PDB file of C-alpha atoms in Angstrom:
ATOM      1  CA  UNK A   1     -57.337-130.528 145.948  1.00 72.00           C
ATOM      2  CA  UNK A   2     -54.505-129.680 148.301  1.00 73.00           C
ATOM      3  CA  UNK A   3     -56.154-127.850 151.332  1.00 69.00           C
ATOM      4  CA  UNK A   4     -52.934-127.595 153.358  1.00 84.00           C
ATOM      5  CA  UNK A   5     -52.364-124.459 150.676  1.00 93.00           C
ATOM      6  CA  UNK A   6     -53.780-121.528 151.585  1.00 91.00           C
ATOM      7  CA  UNK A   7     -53.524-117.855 151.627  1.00 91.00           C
ATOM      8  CA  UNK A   8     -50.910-117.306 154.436  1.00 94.00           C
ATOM      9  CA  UNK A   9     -49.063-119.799 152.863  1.00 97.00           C
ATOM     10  CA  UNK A  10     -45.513-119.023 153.123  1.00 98.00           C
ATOM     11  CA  UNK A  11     -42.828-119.385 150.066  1.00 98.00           C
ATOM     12  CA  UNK A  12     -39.245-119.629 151.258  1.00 98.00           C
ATOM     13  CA  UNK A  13     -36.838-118.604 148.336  1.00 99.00           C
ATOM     14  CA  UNK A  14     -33.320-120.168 149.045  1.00 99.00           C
ATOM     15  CA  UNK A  15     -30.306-118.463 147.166  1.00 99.00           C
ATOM     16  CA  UNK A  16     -26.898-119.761 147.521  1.00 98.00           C
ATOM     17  CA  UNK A  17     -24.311-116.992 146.569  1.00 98.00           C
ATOM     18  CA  UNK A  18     -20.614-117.424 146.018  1.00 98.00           C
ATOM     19  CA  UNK A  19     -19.145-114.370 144.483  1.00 98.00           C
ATOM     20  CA  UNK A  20     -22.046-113.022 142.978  1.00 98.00           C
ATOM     21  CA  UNK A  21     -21.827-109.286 143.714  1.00 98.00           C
ATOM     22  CA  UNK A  22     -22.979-108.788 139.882  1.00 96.00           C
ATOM     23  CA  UNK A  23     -26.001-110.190 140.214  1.00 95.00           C
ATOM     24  CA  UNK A  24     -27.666-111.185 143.506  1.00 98.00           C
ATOM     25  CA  UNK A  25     -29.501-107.754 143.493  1.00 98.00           C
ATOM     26  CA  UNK A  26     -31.622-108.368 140.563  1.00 97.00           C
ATOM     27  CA  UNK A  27     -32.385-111.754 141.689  1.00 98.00           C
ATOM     28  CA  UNK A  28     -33.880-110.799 145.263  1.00 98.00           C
ATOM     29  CA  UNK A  29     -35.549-107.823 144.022  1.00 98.00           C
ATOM     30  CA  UNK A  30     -37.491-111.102 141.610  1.00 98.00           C
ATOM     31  CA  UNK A  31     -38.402-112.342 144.742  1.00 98.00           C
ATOM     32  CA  UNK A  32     -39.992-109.384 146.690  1.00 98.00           C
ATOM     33  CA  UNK A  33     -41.333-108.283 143.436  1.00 98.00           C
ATOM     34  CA  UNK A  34     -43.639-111.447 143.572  1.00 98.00           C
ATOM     35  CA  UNK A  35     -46.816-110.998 143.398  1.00 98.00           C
ATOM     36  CA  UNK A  36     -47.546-114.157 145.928  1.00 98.00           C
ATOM     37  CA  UNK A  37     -46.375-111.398 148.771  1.00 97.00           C
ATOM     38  CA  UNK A  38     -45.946-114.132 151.886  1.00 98.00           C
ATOM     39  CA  UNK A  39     -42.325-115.016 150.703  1.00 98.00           C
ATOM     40  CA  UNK A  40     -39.209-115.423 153.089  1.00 98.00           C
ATOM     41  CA  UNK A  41     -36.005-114.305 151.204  1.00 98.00           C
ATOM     42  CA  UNK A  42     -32.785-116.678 152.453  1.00 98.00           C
ATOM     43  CA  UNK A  43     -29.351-116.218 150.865  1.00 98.00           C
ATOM     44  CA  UNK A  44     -26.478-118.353 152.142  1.00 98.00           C
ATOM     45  CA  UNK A  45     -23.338-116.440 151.262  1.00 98.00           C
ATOM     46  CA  UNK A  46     -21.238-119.274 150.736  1.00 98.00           C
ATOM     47  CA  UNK A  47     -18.030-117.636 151.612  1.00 98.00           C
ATOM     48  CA  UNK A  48     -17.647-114.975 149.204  1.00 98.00           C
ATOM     49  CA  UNK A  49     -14.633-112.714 148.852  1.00 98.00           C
ATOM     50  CA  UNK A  50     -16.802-110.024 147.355  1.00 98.00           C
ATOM     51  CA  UNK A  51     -19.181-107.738 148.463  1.00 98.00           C
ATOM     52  CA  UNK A  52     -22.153-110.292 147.895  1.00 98.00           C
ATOM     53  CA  UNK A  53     -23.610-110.398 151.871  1.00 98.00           C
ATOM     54  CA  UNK A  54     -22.650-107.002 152.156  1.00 98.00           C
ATOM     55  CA  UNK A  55     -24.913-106.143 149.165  1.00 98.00           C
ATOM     56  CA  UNK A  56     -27.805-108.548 150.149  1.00 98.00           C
ATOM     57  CA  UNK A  57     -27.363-107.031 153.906  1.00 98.00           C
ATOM     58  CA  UNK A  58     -28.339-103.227 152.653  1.00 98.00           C
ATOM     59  CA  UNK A  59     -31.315-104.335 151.227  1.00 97.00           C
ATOM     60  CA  UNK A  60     -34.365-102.591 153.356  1.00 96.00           C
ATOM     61  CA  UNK A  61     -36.434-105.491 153.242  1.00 97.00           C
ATOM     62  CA  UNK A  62     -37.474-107.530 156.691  1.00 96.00           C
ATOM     63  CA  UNK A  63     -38.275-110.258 154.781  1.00 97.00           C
ATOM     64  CA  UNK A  64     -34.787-111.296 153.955  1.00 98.00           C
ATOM     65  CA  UNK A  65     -32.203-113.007 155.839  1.00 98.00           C
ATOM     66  CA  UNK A  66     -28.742-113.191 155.008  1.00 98.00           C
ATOM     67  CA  UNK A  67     -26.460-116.273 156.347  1.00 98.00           C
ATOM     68  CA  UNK A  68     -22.747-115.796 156.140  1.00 98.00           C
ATOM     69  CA  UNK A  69     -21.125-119.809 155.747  1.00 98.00           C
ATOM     70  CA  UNK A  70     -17.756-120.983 155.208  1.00 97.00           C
ATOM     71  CA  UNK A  71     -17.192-122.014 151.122  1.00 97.00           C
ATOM     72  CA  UNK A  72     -18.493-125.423 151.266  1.00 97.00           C
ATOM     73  CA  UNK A  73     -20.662-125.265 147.558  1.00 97.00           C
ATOM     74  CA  UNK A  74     -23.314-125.022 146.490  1.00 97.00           C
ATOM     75  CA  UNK A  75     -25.287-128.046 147.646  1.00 98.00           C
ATOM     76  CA  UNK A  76     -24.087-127.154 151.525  1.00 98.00           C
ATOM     77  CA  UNK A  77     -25.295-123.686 150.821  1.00 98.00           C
ATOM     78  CA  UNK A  78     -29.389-124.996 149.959  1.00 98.00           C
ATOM     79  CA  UNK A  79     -29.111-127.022 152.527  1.00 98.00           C
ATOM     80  CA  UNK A  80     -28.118-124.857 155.134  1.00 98.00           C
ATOM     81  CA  UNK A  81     -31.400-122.544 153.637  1.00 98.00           C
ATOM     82  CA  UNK A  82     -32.954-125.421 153.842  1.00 98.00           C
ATOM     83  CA  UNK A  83     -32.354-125.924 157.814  1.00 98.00           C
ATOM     84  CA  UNK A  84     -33.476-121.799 158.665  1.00 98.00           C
ATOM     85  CA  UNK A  85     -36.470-122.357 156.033  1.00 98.00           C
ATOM     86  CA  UNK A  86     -39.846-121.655 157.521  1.00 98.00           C
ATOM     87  CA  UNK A  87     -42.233-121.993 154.404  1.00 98.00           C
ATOM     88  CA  UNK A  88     -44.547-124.561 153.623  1.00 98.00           C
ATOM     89  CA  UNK A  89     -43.004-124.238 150.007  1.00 98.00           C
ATOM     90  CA  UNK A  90     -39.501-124.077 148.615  1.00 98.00           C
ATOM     91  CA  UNK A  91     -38.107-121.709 146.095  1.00 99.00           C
ATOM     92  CA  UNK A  92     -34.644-122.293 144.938  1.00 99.00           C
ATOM     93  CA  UNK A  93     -32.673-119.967 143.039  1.00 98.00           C
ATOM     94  CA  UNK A  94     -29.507-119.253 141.735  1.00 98.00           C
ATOM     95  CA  UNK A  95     -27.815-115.989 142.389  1.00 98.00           C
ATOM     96  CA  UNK A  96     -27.939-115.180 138.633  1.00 96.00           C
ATOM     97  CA  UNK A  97     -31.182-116.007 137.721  1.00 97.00           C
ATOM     98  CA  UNK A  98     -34.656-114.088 138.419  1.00 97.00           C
ATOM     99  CA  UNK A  99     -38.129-115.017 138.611  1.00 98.00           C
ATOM    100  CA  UNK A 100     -40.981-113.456 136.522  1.00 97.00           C
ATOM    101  CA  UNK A 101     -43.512-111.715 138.739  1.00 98.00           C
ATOM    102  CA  UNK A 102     -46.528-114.049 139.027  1.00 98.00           C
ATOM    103  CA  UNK A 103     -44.129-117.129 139.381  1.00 98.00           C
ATOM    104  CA  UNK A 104     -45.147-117.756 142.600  1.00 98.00           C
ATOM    105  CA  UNK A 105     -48.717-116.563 142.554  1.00 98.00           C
ATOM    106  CA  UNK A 106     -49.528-118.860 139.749  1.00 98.00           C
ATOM    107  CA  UNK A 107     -48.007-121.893 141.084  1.00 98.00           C
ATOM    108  CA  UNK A 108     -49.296-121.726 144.478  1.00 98.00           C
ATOM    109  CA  UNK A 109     -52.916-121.149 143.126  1.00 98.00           C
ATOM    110  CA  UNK A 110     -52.138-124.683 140.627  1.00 98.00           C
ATOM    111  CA  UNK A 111     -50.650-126.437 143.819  1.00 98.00           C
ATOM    112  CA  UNK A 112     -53.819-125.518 145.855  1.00 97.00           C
ATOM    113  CA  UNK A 113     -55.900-126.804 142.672  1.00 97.00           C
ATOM    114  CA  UNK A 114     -53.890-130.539 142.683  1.00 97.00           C
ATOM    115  CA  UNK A 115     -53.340-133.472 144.635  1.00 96.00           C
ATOM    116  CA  UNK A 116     -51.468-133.259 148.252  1.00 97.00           C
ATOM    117  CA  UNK A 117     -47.676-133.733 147.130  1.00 98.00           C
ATOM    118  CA  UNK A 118     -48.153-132.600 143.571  1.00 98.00           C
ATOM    119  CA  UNK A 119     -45.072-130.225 142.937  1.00 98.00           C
ATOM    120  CA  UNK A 120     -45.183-127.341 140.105  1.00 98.00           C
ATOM    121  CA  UNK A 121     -43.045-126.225 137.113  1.00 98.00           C
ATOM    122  CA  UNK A 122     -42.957-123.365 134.303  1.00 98.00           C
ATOM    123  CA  UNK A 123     -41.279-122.067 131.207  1.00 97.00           C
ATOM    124  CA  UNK A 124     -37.900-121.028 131.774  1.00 97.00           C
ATOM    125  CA  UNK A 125     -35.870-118.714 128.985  1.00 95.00           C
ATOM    126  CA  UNK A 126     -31.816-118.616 128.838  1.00 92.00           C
ATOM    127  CA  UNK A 127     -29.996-115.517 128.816  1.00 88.00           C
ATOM    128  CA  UNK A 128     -26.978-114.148 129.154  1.00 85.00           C
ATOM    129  CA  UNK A 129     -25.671-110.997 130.049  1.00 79.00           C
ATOM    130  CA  UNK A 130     -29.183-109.197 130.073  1.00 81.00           C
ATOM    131  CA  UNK A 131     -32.766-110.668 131.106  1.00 82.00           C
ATOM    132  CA  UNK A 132     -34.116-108.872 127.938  1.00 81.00           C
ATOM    133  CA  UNK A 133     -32.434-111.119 125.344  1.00 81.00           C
ATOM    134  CA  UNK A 134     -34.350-113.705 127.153  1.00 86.00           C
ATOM    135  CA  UNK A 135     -34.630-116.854 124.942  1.00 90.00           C
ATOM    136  CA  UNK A 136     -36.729-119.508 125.341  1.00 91.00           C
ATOM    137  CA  UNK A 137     -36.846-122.580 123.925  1.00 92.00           C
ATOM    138  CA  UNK A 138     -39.983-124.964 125.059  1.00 95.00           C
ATOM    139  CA  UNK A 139     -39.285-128.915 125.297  1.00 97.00           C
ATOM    140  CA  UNK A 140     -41.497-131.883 125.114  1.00 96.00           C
ATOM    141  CA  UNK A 141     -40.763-133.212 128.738  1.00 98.00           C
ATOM    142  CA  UNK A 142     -42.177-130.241 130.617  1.00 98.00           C
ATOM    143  CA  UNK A 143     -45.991-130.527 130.381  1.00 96.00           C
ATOM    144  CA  UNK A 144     -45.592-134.324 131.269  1.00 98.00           C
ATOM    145  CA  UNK A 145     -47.465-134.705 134.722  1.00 98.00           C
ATOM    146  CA  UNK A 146     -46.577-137.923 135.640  1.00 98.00           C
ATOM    147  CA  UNK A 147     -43.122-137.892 137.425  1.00 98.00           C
ATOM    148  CA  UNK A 148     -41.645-141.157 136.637  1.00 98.00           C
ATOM    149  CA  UNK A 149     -42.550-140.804 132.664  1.00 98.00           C
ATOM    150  CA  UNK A 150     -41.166-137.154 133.207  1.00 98.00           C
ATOM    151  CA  UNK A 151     -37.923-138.729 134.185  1.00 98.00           C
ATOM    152  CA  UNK A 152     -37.737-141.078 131.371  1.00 98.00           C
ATOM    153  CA  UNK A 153     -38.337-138.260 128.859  1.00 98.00           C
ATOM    154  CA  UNK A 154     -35.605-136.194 130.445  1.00 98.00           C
ATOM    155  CA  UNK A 155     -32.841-139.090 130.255  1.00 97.00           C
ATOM    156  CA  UNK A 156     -34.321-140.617 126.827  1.00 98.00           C
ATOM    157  CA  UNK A 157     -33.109-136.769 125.566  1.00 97.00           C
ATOM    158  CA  UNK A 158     -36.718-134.744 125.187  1.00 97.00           C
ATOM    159  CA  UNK A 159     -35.285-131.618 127.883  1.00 97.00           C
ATOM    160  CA  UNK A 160     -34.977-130.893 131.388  1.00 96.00           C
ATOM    161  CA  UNK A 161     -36.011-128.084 133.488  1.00 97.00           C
ATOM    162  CA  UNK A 162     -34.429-125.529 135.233  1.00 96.00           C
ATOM    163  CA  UNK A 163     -33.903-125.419 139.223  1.00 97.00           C
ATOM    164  CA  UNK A 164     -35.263-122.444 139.867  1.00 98.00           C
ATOM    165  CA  UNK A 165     -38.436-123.398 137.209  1.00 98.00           C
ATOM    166  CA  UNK A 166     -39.899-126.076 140.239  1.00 98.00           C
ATOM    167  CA  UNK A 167     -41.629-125.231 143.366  1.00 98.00           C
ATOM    168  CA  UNK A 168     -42.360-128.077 145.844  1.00 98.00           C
ATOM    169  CA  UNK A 169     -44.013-128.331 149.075  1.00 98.00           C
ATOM    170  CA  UNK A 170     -41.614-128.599 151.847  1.00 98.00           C
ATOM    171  CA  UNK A 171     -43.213-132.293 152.521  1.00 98.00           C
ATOM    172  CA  UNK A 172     -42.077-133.381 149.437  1.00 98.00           C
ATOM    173  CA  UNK A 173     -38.696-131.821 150.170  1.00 98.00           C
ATOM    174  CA  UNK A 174     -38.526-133.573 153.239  1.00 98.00           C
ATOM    175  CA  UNK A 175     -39.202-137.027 151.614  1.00 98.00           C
ATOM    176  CA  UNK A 176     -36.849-136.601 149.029  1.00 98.00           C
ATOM    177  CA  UNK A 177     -34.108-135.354 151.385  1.00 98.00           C
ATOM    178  CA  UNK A 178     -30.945-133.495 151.117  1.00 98.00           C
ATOM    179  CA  UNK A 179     -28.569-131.826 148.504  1.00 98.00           C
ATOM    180  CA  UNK A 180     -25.538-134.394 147.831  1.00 98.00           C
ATOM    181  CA  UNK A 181     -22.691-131.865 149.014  1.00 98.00           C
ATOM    182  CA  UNK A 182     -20.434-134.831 147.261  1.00 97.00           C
ATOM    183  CA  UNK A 183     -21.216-133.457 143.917  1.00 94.00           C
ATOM    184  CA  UNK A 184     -20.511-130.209 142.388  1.00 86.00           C
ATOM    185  CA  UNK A 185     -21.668-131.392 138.593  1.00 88.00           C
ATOM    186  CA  UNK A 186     -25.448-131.597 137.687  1.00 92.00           C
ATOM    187  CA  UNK A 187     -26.370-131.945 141.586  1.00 96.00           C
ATOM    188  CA  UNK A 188     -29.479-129.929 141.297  1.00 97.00           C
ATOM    189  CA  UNK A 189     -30.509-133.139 138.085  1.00 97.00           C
ATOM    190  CA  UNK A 190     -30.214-135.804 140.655  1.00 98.00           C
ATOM    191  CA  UNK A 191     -31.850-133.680 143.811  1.00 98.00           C
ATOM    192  CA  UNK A 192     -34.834-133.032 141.243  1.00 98.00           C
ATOM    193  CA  UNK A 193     -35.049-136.655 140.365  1.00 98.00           C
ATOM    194  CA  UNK A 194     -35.248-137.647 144.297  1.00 98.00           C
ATOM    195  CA  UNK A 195     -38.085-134.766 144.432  1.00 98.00           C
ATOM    196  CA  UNK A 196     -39.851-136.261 141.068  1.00 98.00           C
ATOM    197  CA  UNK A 197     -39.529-140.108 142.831  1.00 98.00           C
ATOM    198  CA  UNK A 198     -41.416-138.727 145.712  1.00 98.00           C
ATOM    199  CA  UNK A 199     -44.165-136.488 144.138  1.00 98.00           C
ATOM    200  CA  UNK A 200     -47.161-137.498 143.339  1.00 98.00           C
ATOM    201  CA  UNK A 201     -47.826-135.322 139.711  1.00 98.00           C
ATOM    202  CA  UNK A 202     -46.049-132.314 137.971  1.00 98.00           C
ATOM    203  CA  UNK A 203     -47.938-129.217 137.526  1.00 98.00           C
ATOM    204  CA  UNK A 204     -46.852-127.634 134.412  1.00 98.00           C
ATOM    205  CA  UNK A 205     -47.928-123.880 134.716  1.00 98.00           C
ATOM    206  CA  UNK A 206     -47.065-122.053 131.319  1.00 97.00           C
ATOM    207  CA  UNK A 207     -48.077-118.770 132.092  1.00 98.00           C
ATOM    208  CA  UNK A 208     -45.610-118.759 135.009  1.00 98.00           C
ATOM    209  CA  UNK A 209     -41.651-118.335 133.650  1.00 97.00           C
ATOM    210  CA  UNK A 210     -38.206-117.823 135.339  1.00 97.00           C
TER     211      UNK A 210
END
């Protein structure tokens, strides 16, 4: 049991946005509508030409923070969240996707039940225009706790999971280090498979969904 977990424990939810006026409301209100309630908000406005901080800056909320950066990608963008982070876990998520409400809540509490570096993952639905046509399609690999077997699955073809589906304790983020800014094409596959290599189990929580 992971005793470093605890009720103060702080989530910090990283967003990289680039252009995403459309949609970065929706996915900060997932955040603060959380019902884990210790959660530090942190977009990194990667040098939008739209009204994206602007938006994110008239939200009343103290627990956001909104860092304006020159366009440098995505991977630059987590990592500069990454660097003003202040959580002992890490959120990340895309400007167009949203979290359900107990996300958090019900990862933490399977963290706190598990093994020191254990990270966590959910059921995650696709959708495309609205989060109501949600669809979700569950695959083999996700339930499978053991990290290096879950990597095998995932490359032998049995799924893969979606960024925003892990949470992981910032020591395991600090083991596995930082985004490759060199790659703009399935970076967040090979960042996961650093965090996998240095976790100890995955902690498939169904209940929880993004």
């Amino acid at each position: 049991m992971s005793d470093s977990i605890k009720s103060s424990t702080i989530v910090s939810v990283i967003i990289p946005a680039w252009n995403a006026a459309q949609w970065i409301s929706e996915a900060i209100e997932s955040a603060l509508r959380q019902t884990w309630r210790k959660v530090e908000v942190i977009v990194v406005d990667d040098g939008s030409t739209d009204d994206t901080a602007t938006i994110v800056e008239r939200i009343p909320d103290q627990r956001i923070r909104c860092i304006r950066a020159e366009h440098q990608g995505a991977a630059s963008a987590r990592n500069r969240g990454l660097d003003e982070a202040t959580g002992e876990l890490i959120q990340f998520l895309d400007a167009d996707d949203v979290l359900g409400e107990r996300k958090l809540e019900l990862q933490v509490e399977a963290l706190r039940a598990s093994e020191p570096g254990s990270v966590a993952s959910c059921r995650w639905a696709l959708f495309l225009a609205d989060v109501s046509g949600a669809r979700m399609i569950d695959e083999t690999v996700w339930a499978e706790s053991d990290p290096i077997e879950w990597l095998r699955r995932s490359f032998s073809g049995e799924g893969m999971m979606q960024p925003a589906a892990w949470l992981v304790p910032r020591s395991v983020v600090d083991a596995a280090g930082p985004w490759d800014e060199s790659l703009s094409l399935h970076d967040d596959g090979e960042y996961f498979s650093r965090v996998l290599v240095n976790a100890q189990k995955n902690v498939f929580v169904p209940d929880a969904i993004v």
